[in-house]
Structure formats: structure tokens, C-alpha cells
Coordinates of C-alpha atoms in Angstrom, one line a residue:
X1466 CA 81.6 109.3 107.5
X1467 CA 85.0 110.6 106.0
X1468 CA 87.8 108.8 108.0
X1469 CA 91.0 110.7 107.8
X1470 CA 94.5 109.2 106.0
X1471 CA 96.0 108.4 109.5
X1472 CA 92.9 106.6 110.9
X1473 CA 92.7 104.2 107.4
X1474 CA 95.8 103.8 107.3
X1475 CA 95.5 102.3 110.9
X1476 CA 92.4 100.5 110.3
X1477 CA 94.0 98.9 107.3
X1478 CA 97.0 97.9 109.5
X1479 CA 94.6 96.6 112.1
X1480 CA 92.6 94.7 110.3
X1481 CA 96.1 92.8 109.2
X1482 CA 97.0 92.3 112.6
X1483 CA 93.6 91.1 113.7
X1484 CA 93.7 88.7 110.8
X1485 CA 96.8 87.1 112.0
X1486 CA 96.0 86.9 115.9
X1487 CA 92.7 85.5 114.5
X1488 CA 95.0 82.9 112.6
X1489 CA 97.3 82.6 115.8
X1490 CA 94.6 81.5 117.9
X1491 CA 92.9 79.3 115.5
X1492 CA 96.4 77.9 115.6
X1493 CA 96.8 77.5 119.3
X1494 CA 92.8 76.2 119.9
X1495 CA 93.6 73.6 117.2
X1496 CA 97.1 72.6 118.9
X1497 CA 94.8 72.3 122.6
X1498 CA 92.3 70.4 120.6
X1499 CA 94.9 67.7 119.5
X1500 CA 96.6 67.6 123.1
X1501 CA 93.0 67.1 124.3
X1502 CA 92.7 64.1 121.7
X1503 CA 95.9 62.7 122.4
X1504 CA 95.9 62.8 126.2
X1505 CA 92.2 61.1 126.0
X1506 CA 93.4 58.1 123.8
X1507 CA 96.9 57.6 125.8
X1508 CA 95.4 58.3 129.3
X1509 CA 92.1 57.0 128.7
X1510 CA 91.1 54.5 125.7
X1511 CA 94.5 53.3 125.5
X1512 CA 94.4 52.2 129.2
X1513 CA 91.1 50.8 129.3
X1514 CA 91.9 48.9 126.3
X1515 CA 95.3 47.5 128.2
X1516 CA 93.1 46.9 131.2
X1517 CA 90.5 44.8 129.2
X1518 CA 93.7 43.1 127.3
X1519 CA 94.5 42.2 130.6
X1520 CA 91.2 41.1 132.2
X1521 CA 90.9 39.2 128.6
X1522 CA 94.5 37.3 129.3
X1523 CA 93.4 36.6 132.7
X1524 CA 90.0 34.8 132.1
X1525 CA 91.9 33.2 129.2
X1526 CA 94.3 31.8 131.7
X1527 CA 91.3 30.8 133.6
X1528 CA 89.2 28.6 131.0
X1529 CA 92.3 26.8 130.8
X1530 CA 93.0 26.1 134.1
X1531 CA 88.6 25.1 134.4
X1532 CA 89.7 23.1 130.9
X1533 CA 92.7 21.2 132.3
X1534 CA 90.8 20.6 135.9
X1535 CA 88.0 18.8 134.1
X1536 CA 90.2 16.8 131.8
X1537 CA 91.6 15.1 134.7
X1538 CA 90.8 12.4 136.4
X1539 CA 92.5 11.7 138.8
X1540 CA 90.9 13.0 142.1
X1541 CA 94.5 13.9 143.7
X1542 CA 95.3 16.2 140.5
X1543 CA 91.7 18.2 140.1
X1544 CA 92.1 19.1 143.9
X1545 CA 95.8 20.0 142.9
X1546 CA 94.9 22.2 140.3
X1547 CA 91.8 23.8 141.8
X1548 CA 94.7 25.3 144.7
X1549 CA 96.6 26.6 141.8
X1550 CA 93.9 28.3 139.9
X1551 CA 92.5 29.9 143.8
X1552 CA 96.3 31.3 143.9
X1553 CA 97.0 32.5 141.0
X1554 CA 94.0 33.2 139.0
X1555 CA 91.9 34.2 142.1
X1556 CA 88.0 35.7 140.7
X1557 CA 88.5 38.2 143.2
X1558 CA 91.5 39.8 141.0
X1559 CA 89.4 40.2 138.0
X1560 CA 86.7 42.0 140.3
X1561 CA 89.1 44.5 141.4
X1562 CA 90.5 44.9 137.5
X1563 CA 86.9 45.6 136.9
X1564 CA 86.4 47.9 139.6
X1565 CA 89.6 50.1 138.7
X1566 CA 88.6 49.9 134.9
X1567 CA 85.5 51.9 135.7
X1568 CA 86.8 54.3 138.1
X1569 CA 89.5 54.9 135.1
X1570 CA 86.2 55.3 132.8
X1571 CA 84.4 57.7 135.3
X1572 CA 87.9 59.9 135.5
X1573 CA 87.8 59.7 131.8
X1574 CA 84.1 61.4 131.7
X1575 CA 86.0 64.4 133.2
X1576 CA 88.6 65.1 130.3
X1577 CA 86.7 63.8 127.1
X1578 CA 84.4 65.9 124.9
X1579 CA 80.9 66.0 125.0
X1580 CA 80.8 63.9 121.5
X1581 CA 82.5 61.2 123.9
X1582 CA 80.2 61.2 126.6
X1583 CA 77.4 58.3 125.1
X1584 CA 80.2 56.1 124.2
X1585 CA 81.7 56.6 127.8
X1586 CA 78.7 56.1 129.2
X1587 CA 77.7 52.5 126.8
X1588 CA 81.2 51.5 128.3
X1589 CA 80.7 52.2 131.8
X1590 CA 77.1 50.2 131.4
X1591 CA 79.6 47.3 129.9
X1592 CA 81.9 47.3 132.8
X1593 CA 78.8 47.2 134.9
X1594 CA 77.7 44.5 132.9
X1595 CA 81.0 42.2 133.2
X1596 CA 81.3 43.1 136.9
X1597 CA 77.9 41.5 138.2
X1598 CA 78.4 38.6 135.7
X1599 CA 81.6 38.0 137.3
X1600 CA 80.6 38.1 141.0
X1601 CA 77.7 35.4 139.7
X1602 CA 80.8 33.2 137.8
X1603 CA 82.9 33.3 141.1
X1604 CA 80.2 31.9 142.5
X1605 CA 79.5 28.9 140.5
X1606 CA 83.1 28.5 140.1
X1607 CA 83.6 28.1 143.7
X1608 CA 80.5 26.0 144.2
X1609 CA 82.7 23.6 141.1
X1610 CA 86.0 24.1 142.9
X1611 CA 83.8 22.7 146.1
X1612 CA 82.0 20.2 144.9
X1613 CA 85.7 18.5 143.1
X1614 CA 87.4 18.7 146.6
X1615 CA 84.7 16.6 148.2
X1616 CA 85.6 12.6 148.6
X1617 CA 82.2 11.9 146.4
X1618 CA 81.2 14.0 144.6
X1619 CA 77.4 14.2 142.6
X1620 CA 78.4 13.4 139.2
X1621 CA 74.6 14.9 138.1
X1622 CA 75.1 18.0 140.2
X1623 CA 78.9 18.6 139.3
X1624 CA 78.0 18.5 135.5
X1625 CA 75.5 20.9 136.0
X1626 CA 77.8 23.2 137.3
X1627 CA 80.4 22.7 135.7
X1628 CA 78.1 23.3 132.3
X1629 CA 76.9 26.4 133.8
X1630 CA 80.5 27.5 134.6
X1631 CA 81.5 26.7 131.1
X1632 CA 79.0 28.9 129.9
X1633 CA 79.7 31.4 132.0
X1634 CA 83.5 31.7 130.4
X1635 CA 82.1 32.0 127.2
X1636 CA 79.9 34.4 127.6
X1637 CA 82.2 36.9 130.1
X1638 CA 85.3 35.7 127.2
X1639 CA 83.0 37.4 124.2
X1640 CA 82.3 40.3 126.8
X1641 CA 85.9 41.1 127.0
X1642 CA 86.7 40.9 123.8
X1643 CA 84.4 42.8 122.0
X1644 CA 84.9 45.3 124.9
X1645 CA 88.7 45.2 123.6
X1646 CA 88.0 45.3 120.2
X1647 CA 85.1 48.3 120.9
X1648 CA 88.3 50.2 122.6
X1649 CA 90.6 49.1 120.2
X1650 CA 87.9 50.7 117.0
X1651 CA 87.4 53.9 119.3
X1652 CA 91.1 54.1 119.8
X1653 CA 91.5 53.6 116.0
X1654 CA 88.2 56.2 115.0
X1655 CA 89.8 58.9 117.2
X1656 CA 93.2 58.7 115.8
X1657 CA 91.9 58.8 111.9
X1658 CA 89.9 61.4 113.2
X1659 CA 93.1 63.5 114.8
X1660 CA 95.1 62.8 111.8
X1661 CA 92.1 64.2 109.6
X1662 CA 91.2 67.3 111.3
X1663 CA 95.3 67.9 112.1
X1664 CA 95.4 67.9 108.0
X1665 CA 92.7 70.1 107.9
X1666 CA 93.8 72.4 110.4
X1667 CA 97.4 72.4 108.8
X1668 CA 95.2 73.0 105.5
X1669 CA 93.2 75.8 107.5
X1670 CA 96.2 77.6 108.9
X1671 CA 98.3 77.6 105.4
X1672 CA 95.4 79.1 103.7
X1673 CA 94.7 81.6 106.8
X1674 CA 98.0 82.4 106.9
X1675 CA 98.1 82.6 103.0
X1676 CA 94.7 85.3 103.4
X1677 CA 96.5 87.1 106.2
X1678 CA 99.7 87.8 104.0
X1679 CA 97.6 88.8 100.8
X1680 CA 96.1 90.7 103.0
X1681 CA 98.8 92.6 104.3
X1682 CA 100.1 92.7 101.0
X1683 CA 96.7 94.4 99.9
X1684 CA 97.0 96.4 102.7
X1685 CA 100.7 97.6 102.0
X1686 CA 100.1 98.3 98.2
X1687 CA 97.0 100.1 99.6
X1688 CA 98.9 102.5 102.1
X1689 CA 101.3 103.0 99.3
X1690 CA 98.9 104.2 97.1
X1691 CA 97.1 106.3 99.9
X1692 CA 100.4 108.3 100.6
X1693 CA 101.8 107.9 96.5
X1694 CA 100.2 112.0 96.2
X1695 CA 102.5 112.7 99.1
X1696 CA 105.8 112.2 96.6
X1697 CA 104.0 114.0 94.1
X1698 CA 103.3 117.2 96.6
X1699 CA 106.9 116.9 97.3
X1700 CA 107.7 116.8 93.2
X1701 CA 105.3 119.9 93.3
X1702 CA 106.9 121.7 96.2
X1703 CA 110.3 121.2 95.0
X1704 CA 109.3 122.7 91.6
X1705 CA 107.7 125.4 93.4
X1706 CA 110.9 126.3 95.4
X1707 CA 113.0 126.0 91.9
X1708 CA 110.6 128.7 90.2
X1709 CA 108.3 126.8 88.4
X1710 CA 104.9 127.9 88.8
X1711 CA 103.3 126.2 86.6
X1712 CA 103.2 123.1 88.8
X1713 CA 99.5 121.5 89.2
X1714 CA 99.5 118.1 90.7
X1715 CA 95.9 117.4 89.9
X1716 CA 95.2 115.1 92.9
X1717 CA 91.8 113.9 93.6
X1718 CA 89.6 112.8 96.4
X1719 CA 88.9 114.2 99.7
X1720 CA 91.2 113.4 102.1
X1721 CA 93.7 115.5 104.2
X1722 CA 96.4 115.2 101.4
X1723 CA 94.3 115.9 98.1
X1724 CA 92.5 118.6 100.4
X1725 CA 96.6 119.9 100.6
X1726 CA 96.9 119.2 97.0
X1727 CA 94.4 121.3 95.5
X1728 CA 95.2 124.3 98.2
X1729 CA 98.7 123.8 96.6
X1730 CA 97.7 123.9 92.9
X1731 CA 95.6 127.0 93.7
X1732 CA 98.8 128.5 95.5
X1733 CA 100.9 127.6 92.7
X1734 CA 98.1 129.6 90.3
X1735 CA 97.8 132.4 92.5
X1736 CA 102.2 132.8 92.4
X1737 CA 101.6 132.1 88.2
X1738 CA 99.2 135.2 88.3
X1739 CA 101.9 137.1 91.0
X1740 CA 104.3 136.2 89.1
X1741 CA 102.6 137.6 85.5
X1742 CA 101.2 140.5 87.2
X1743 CA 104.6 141.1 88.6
X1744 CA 106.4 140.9 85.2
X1745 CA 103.7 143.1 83.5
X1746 CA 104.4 145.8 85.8
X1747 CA 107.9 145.6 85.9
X1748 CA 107.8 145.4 81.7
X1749 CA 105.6 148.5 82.0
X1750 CA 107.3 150.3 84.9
X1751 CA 110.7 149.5 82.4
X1752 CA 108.2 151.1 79.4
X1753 CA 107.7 154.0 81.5
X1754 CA 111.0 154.4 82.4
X1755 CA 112.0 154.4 79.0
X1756 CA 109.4 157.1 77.7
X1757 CA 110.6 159.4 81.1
X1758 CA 114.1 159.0 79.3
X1759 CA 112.7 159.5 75.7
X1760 CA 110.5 162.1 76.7
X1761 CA 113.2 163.8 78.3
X1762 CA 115.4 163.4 75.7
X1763 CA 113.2 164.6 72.5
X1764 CA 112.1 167.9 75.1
X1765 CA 115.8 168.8 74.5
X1766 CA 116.0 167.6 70.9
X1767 CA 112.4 169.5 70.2
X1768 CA 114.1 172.4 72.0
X1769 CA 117.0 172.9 70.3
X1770 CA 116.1 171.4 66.7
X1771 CA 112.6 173.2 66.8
X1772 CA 113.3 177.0 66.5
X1773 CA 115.9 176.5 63.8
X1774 CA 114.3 174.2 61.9
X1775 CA 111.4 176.9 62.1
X1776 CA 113.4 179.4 60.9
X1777 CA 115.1 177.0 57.7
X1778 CA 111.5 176.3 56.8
X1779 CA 110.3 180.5 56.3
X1780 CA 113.7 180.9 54.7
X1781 CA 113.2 178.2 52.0
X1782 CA 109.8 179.8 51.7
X1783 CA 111.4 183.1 51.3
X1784 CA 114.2 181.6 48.7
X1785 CA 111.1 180.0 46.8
X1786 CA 109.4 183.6 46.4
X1787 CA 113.0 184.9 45.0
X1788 CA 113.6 182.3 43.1
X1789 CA 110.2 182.9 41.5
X1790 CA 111.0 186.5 40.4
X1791 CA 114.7 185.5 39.6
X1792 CA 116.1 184.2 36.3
X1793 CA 118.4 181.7 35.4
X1794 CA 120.2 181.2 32.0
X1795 CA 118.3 178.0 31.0
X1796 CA 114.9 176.4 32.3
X1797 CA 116.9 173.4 32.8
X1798 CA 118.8 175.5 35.4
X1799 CA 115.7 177.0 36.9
X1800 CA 113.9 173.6 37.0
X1801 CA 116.8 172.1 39.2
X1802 CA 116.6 174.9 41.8
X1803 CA 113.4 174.8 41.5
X1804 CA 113.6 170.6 42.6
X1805 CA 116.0 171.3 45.8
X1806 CA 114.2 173.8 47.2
X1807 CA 111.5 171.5 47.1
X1808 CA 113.1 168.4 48.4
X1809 CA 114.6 171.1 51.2
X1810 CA 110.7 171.8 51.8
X1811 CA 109.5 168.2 52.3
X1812 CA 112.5 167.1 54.4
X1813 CA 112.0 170.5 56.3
X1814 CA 108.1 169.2 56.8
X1815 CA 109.2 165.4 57.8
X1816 CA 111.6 166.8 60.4
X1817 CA 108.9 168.9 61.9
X1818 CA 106.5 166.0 62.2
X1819 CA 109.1 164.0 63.9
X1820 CA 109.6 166.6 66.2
X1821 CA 105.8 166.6 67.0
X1822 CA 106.3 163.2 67.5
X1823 CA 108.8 163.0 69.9
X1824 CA 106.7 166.6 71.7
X1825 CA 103.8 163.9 72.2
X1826 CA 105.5 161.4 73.7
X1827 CA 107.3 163.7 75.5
X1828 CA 104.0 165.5 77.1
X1829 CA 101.6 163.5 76.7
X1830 CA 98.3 165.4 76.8
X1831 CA 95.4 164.4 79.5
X1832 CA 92.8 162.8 78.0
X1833 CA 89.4 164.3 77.7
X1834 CA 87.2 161.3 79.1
X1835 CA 83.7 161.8 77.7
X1836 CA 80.7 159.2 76.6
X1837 CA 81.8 158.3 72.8
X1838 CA 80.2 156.0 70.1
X1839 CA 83.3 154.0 69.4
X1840 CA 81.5 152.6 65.7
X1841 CA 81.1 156.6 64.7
X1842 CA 84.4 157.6 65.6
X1843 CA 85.6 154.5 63.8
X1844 CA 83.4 155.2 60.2
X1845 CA 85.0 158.6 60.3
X1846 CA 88.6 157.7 60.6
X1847 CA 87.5 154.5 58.1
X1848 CA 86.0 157.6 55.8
X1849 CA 89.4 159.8 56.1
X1850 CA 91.5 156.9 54.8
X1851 CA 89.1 155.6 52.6
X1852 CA 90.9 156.8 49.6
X1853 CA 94.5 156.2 50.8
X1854 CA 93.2 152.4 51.9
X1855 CA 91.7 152.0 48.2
X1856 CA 94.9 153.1 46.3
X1857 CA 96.8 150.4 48.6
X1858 CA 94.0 147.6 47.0
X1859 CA 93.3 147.6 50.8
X1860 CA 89.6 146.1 51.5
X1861 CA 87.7 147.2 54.1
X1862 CA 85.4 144.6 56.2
X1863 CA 83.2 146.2 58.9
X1864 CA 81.9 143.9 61.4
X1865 CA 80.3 146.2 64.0
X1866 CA 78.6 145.0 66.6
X1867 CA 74.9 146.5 66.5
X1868 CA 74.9 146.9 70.4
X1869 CA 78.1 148.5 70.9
X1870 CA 77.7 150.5 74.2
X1871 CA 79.0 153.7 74.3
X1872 CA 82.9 154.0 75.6
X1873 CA 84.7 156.6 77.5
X1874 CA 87.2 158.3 75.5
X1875 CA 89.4 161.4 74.6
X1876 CA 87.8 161.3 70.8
X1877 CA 91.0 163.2 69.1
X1878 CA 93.3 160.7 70.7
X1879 CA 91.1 157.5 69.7
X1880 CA 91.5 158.6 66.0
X1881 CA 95.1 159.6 66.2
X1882 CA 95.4 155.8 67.5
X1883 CA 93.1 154.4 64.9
X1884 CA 94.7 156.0 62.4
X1885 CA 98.4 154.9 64.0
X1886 CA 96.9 151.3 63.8
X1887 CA 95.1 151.7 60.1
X1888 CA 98.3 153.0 58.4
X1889 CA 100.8 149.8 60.1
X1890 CA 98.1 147.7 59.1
X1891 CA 98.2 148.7 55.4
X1892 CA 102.0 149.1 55.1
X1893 CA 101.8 146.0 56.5
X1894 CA 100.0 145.0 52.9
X1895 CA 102.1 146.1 50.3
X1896 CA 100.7 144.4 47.3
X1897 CA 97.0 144.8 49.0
X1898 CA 94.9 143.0 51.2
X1899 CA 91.7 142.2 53.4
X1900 CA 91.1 144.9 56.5
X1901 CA 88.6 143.8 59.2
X1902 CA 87.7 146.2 61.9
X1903 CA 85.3 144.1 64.7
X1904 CA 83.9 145.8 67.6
X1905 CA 82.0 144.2 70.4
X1906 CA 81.7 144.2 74.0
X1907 CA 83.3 142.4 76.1
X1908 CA 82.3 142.0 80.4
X1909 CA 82.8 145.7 81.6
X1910 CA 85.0 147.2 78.1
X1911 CA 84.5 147.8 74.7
X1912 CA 87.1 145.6 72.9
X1913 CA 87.7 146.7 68.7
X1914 CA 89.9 144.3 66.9
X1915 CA 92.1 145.7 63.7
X1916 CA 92.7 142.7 61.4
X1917 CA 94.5 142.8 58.2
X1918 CA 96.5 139.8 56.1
X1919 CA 99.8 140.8 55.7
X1920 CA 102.3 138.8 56.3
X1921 CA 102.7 139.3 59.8
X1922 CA 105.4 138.9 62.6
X1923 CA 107.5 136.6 64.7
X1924 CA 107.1 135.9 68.2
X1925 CA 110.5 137.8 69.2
X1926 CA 109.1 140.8 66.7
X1927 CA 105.7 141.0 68.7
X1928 CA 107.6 140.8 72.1
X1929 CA 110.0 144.2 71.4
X1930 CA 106.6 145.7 69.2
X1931 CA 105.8 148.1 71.6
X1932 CA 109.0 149.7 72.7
X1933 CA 110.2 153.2 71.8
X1934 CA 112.1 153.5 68.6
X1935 CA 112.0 149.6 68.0
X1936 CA 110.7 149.2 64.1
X1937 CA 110.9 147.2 61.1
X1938 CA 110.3 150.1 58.7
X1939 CA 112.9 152.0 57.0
X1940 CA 112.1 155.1 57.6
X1941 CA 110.0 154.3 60.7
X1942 CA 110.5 156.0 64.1
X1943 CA 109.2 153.2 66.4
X1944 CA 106.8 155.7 68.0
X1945 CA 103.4 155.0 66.8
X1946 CA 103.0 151.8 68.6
X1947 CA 104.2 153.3 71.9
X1948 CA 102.5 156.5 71.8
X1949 CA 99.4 154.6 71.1
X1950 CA 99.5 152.2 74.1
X1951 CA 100.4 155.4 76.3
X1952 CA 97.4 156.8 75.0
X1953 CA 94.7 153.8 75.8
X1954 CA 96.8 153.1 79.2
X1955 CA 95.7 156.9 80.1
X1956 CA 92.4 155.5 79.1
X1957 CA 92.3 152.7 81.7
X1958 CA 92.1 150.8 78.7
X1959 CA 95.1 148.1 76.9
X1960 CA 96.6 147.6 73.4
X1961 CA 97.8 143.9 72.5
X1962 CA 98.9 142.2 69.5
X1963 CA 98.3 138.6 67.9
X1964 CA 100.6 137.5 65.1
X1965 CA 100.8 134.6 62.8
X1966 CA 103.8 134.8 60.7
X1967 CA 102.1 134.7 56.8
X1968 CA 98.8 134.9 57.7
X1969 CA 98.7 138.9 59.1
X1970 CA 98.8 140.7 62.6
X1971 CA 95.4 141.4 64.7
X1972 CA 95.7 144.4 67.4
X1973 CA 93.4 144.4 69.9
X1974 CA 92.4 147.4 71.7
X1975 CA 90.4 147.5 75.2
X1976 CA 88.5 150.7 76.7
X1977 CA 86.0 151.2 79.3
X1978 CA 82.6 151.3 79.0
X1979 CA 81.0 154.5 79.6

């Protein structure tokens, strides 16, 4: 399932904050933990280990007093002491310490831990224990304390008592101690015990805490990099707005903003191709413009240079007759008129074919679109130059394709283009060269490449090559080229150059198939 930028974006921040109320809780259960701990060894082992400190003292206080009561002898002073020890170290009071000391236990069984609940248990058993050995000791010791405050008492008997009172104390004595010193190791064990898991738990949360910030972190440079294609769209926009179509960001992946990114980039080729289209047509609506205002122009010219120029040419022709039947007083003489009217003849002819020139581009003719074998009407235009091409030291390369389909074509004004294109490319070769006419199709045209190896032309040459009366000739009236792109435009077909200054000039022609 594709989850969109805002919703991982979100998860990514969620998962951050979960991970740091996970750590926050941690945190607080282990803080309850430790007031749990602490309140069951102050409020509970600590007590019971003051009470049996206590009950410990009191039976200490006790043997003595049994000690110093059997030391004596006189009668008057036992009796004496045996009062003292009945008010003041009454068995009764350790009873009642007893008693309270396991009430405090069973309260204790309420707030401690299951894990505490055996040892709880052993200690109430214990006070139990000490409890009904202390109701039997208060016993003997009375029957003792009796038999002392009698006038005679039985020696035999009193020993025996008094031995099994003795041994009594010493066993109830060990009893409170190691109940003591059983509290005191429990107290001990569950404060090792706090201060190990609290160092845990301060080791847990420093490294959870540590996790949840390089997670964040993670998180952060992750979000960073999920929205980095954003500044780059803006880049892209930006250049956009400035004119530069040839942004592409180039963004991968398929969420909302790469989805945006590659609609951009194919906007931004779409405005390229606007954009070239839209030059094109207003470089060939400012071409067209400029053969309206030629044409119009060398109509005039044509107009007014045509007739006279007529009428000079039959009367040199004319002067040539007489000056045939004349005489002169020297051939030198008749030699030299004989020259001028000649030159008069050939500049008379070159004027005329500029004015054809400039008629043609002025009315350009319809073209007759008929089914033509582009090859054929190549091999004859290559056969009419043949000779011109071989006194240039021009060689000819044919590399016709063998299924060259048929083209649609005015056939007088393909060879009048061919030929256009045949003489540049050998002036173009002054001192000889290689000439390589290709033809082969191309998706729904014919495309016939003119190669030759002069020595070519620079970019800002090939940019102005196909406007009226731009040339590089002397001599040259910049027509050729522009009357020969008129005529394949009219054909639905295109004429374009490829120049590589010293290595020659390739013109590329396009037409329709038939």
C-alpha cells in the first residue's frame, strides 16, 4: 500500500512520540516501583526489625533480671527483685509486642510484591512461633517467681524450673535474634536490590532516551530528505518563470511530490517544444515576410529592368550583325569591338538570369504534386552535371537506398533544387572534393542527404544561410538557398543544413512520401 508524503511524514513523527511516552512511562512505572520498595522497607521491614530490636532488648533485660534473682541469696532480695522484674519487664508486654508485630506483618502482606509474599509468610509463622513459646515461658516464669516468694521453697522443684526457664530464655533469645538479623538481611537484600535495578533503570532510561533522540534525529533527516525535491520543484519553478525551459528536475519515486515532479519536467518539455515551435514559425513567418517584401520588390525591379534590358540585348545583337559587315582600319581595331560587344552580351545574359531569379521568388509557381522516383530524378540531374562536377575534380558517391519509395513531387522544381544544392556544394570545393548523395526513408518522408568536403561553415553562417540575399559568394545573389526552401516548404517537405567548419556542409532535404 502507497502511503502518501503527509501520512509518513506523520507516522515517522508518531512513532518518535510514541517512543518517548514509551520511555516516559518506563520512567514513571520504574519511579512507582522504587516508592513501592522504599515505603515496604521504611513502613514494613524496617519496623518489624525495630519491633524485634525491641522485643530482643526486652528479653535481654529479662535474663538479667532471672540472672541477678538467682544469684541471690538472700530470701528478702529474690522476693525484692521478682516485684521489679513483674513491673517493669511484665511477660505480658512482650505478648502484646508480639501481637502488634504480626498485625504490622499481615498489613505488610497488603503492600509488598508477590516475590515478598513466602518470606512474609516464613515471618509471620516466626512470630507465631515466638508468641506460643512466650505464653509457655510466662508460665514457667511465674510458677519460678511463685515458688521464690514462698517461706520454703523445694530446692529439687525450684531447680527444675528454674533450669527449664533458663532454657526457655535461650531459646526465645536466639529466636529474636535471628528474627532481627533475618529482617536486618531482607532489609539489606532489598536495598542492594533498589540500588541495582535504580542503576539499571537510570541505565535503561539514558539509553531509551538516547534511542528516542536518534530516533527523532533519524526521523528529522528522514522528513528532510522526503520534502528535499520540494526546494528543487521550487528551483525548477523559479527557472520556469525566468524563461528557462530547459529545466528537468529528474525526481524519482512515487509519491505526491515526484508524481508533481515528473508532470513538471513534461510541462517544462512541452513549453521547450512551444517555445521551438513558436520560434520556428515566427523565423519563418519573418522569412515569409521578407520574400512578400523581396518578391514585391524584384516585381518592380523585373518590371522596369526587364523590357529595356530586352531591348539592349536585340540591339547588341543587331550591332554584332553590322559590325560583321563593317570594317575597321586594323584587325586589332575590329578584334576590340568585336570583345565589348561580347562582354555587353554576357553581362546582358547575367542580368537577365538575375531577373528570372528574382521573377521566381517573386511568383513562385504551384507545384505539380505527382508520384516521382526521387533516385531517377536524382541520376539525371547527377548525369547533367556530370561533366561540370568532373572538371571541378568533384567525385561523385551514390549511396541510394534500394527501397526508396516513391515521393510526391513537382519533378522540374526538385531538379532546379538539386541542381541549386549540387552547384553550392561544388563551389564549395574549389580545389576538388568527395560528393555523397544518400537517400533513404525515413517514418512517413523520403529524406536525400547532399554531402560534400569543403570546408564548410560557422555556426553564425548556417543560422543567416537561408535568408534572402545573405551569401558568401562574390558574385552570389543569396537566392538559391531561399528559393529552394520555398520550393520544398510548398512541398510539405523541409531543407536543413549541418556544418562542421573544415570538414564540409551536409543539406538535408525532407519530402513526403507518395
Amino acid at each position: 500500500m502507497k502511503l502518501s508524503l503527509a501520512t509518513r511524514i506523520f507516522l515517522g513523527y508518531a512513532v518518535v512520540l510514541v517512543t518517548f511516552g514509551l520511555v516516559s512511562l518506563f520512567s514513571v512505572a520504574e519511579l512507582h516501583r522504587n516508592r513501592l520498595e522504599i515505603r515496604l522497607v521504611s513502613q514494613g521491614y524496617l519496623q518489624l526489625s525495630q519491633d524485634a530490636a525491641e522485643m530482643e532488648m526486652n528479653h535481654a533485660n529479662q535474663q538479667r533480671h532471672t540472672a541477678r534473682m538467682l544469684e541471690e541469696d538472700s530470701a528478702e532480695i529474690r522476693r525484692a527483685i521478682i516485684r521489679l522484674a513483674r513491673v517493669y519487664v511484665p511477660t505480658a508486654f512482650i505478648s502484646q509486642r508480639l501481637a502488634a508485630t504480626r498485625e504490622r506483618a499481615t498489613q505488610l502482606r497488603e503492600m509488598a510484591p508477590e516475590s515478598e509474599i513466602p518470606f512474609i509468610g516464613e515471618l509471620e509463622a516466626r512470630l507465631a512461633e515466638l508468641d506460643s513459646r512466650y505464653q509457655e515461658y510466662g508460665r514457667a516464669a511465674e510458677s519460678v517467681f511463685d515458688a521464690f516468694s514462698t517461706q520454703a521453697p523445694d530446692k529439687a522443684a525450684v531447680d527444675r524450673a528454674t533450669a527449664d526457664v533458663l532454657t526457655m530464655e535461650d531459646a526465645i533469645g536466639r529466636e529474636l535474634r535471628l528474627l532481627r538479623l533475618s529482617l536486618s538481611n531482607r532489609i539489606r537484600e532489598r536495598v542492594d536490590g533498589a540500588e541495582e535495578r535504580e542503576r539499571q533503570t537510570g541505565i535503561a532510561i539514558i539509553s531509551l532516551s538516547v534511542a528516542a533522540i536518534l530516533l527523532g534525529l533519524g526521523a528529522t533527516a528522514w522528513s528532510a530528505r522526503t520534502l528535499r525535491p520540494v526546494r528543487t520543484l521550487i528551483e525548477g519553478v523559479s527557472r520556469i518563470g525566468k524563461g528557462d525551459y530547459s529545466a528537468q528536475l529528474g525526481v524519482r519515486g512515487h509519491d505526491e511530490v515526484a508524481v508533481l515532479a515528473r508532470e513538471f519536467d513534461q510541462m517544462a518539455r512541452s513549453l521547450q517544444a512551444r517555445e521551438a515551435q513558436i520560434k520556428a514559425q515566427a523565423e519563418a513567418l519573418m522569412r515569409a515576410e521578407q520574400l512578400a517584401a523581396v518578391g514585391r520588390v524584384s516585381a518592380q525591379i523585373v518590371h522596369e529592368v526587364r523590357n529595356p534590358l530586352s531591348s539592349i540585348g536585340l540591339n547588341v545583337e543587331l550591332l554584332g550583325d553590322a559590325v560583321e559587315r563593317a570594317t575597321f582600319p586594323t584587325p586589332d581595331e575590329s578584334g576590340e569591338v568585336r570583345d565589348l560587344l561580347s562582354a555587353v552580351t554576357r553581362e546582358v545574359d547575367r542580368l537577365a538570369d538575375v531577373t528570372e531569379h528574382y521573377l521566381r521568388m517573386a511568383r513562385p509557381q504551384r507545384p505539380d504534386l505527382d508520384p516521382r522516383d526521387v533516385t531517377a530524378v536524382l541520376d539525371g540531374v547527377l548525369d547533367f552535371s556530370r561533366e561540370e562536377l568532373t572538371r571541378a575534380g568533384v567525385e561523385v558517391v551514390r549511396e541510394f537506398a534500394p527501397t526508396t519509395p516513391p515521393v510526391l513531387a513537382d519533378e522540374g522544381q526538385l531538379r532546379q533544387v538539386f541542381l541549386n544544392l549540387l552547384r553550392n556544394s561544388r563551389e564549395a570545393m574549389p580545389h576538388g572534393g568527395q560528393l555523397t548523395i544518400a537517400t533513404r526513408p525515413v517514418e512517413q518522408d523520403v529524406e536525400v542527404t547532399v554531402k560534400d568536403t569543403g570546408q564548410g561553415m560557422t555556426e553564425e553562417v548556417r543560422q543567416h544561410l537561408f535568408e534572402p540575399f545573405f551569401t558568401t559568394k562574390e558574385g552570389g545573389t543569396g537566392l538559391g538557398l531561399a528559393v529552394s526552401q520555398q520550393i520544398l516548404q510548398a512541398h510539405g517537405g523541409s531543407l536543413s543544413c549541418q556544418s562542421i567548419p573544415g570538414q564540409g556542409t551536409a543539406f538535408v532535404l525532407r519530402l513526403p512520401r507518395a
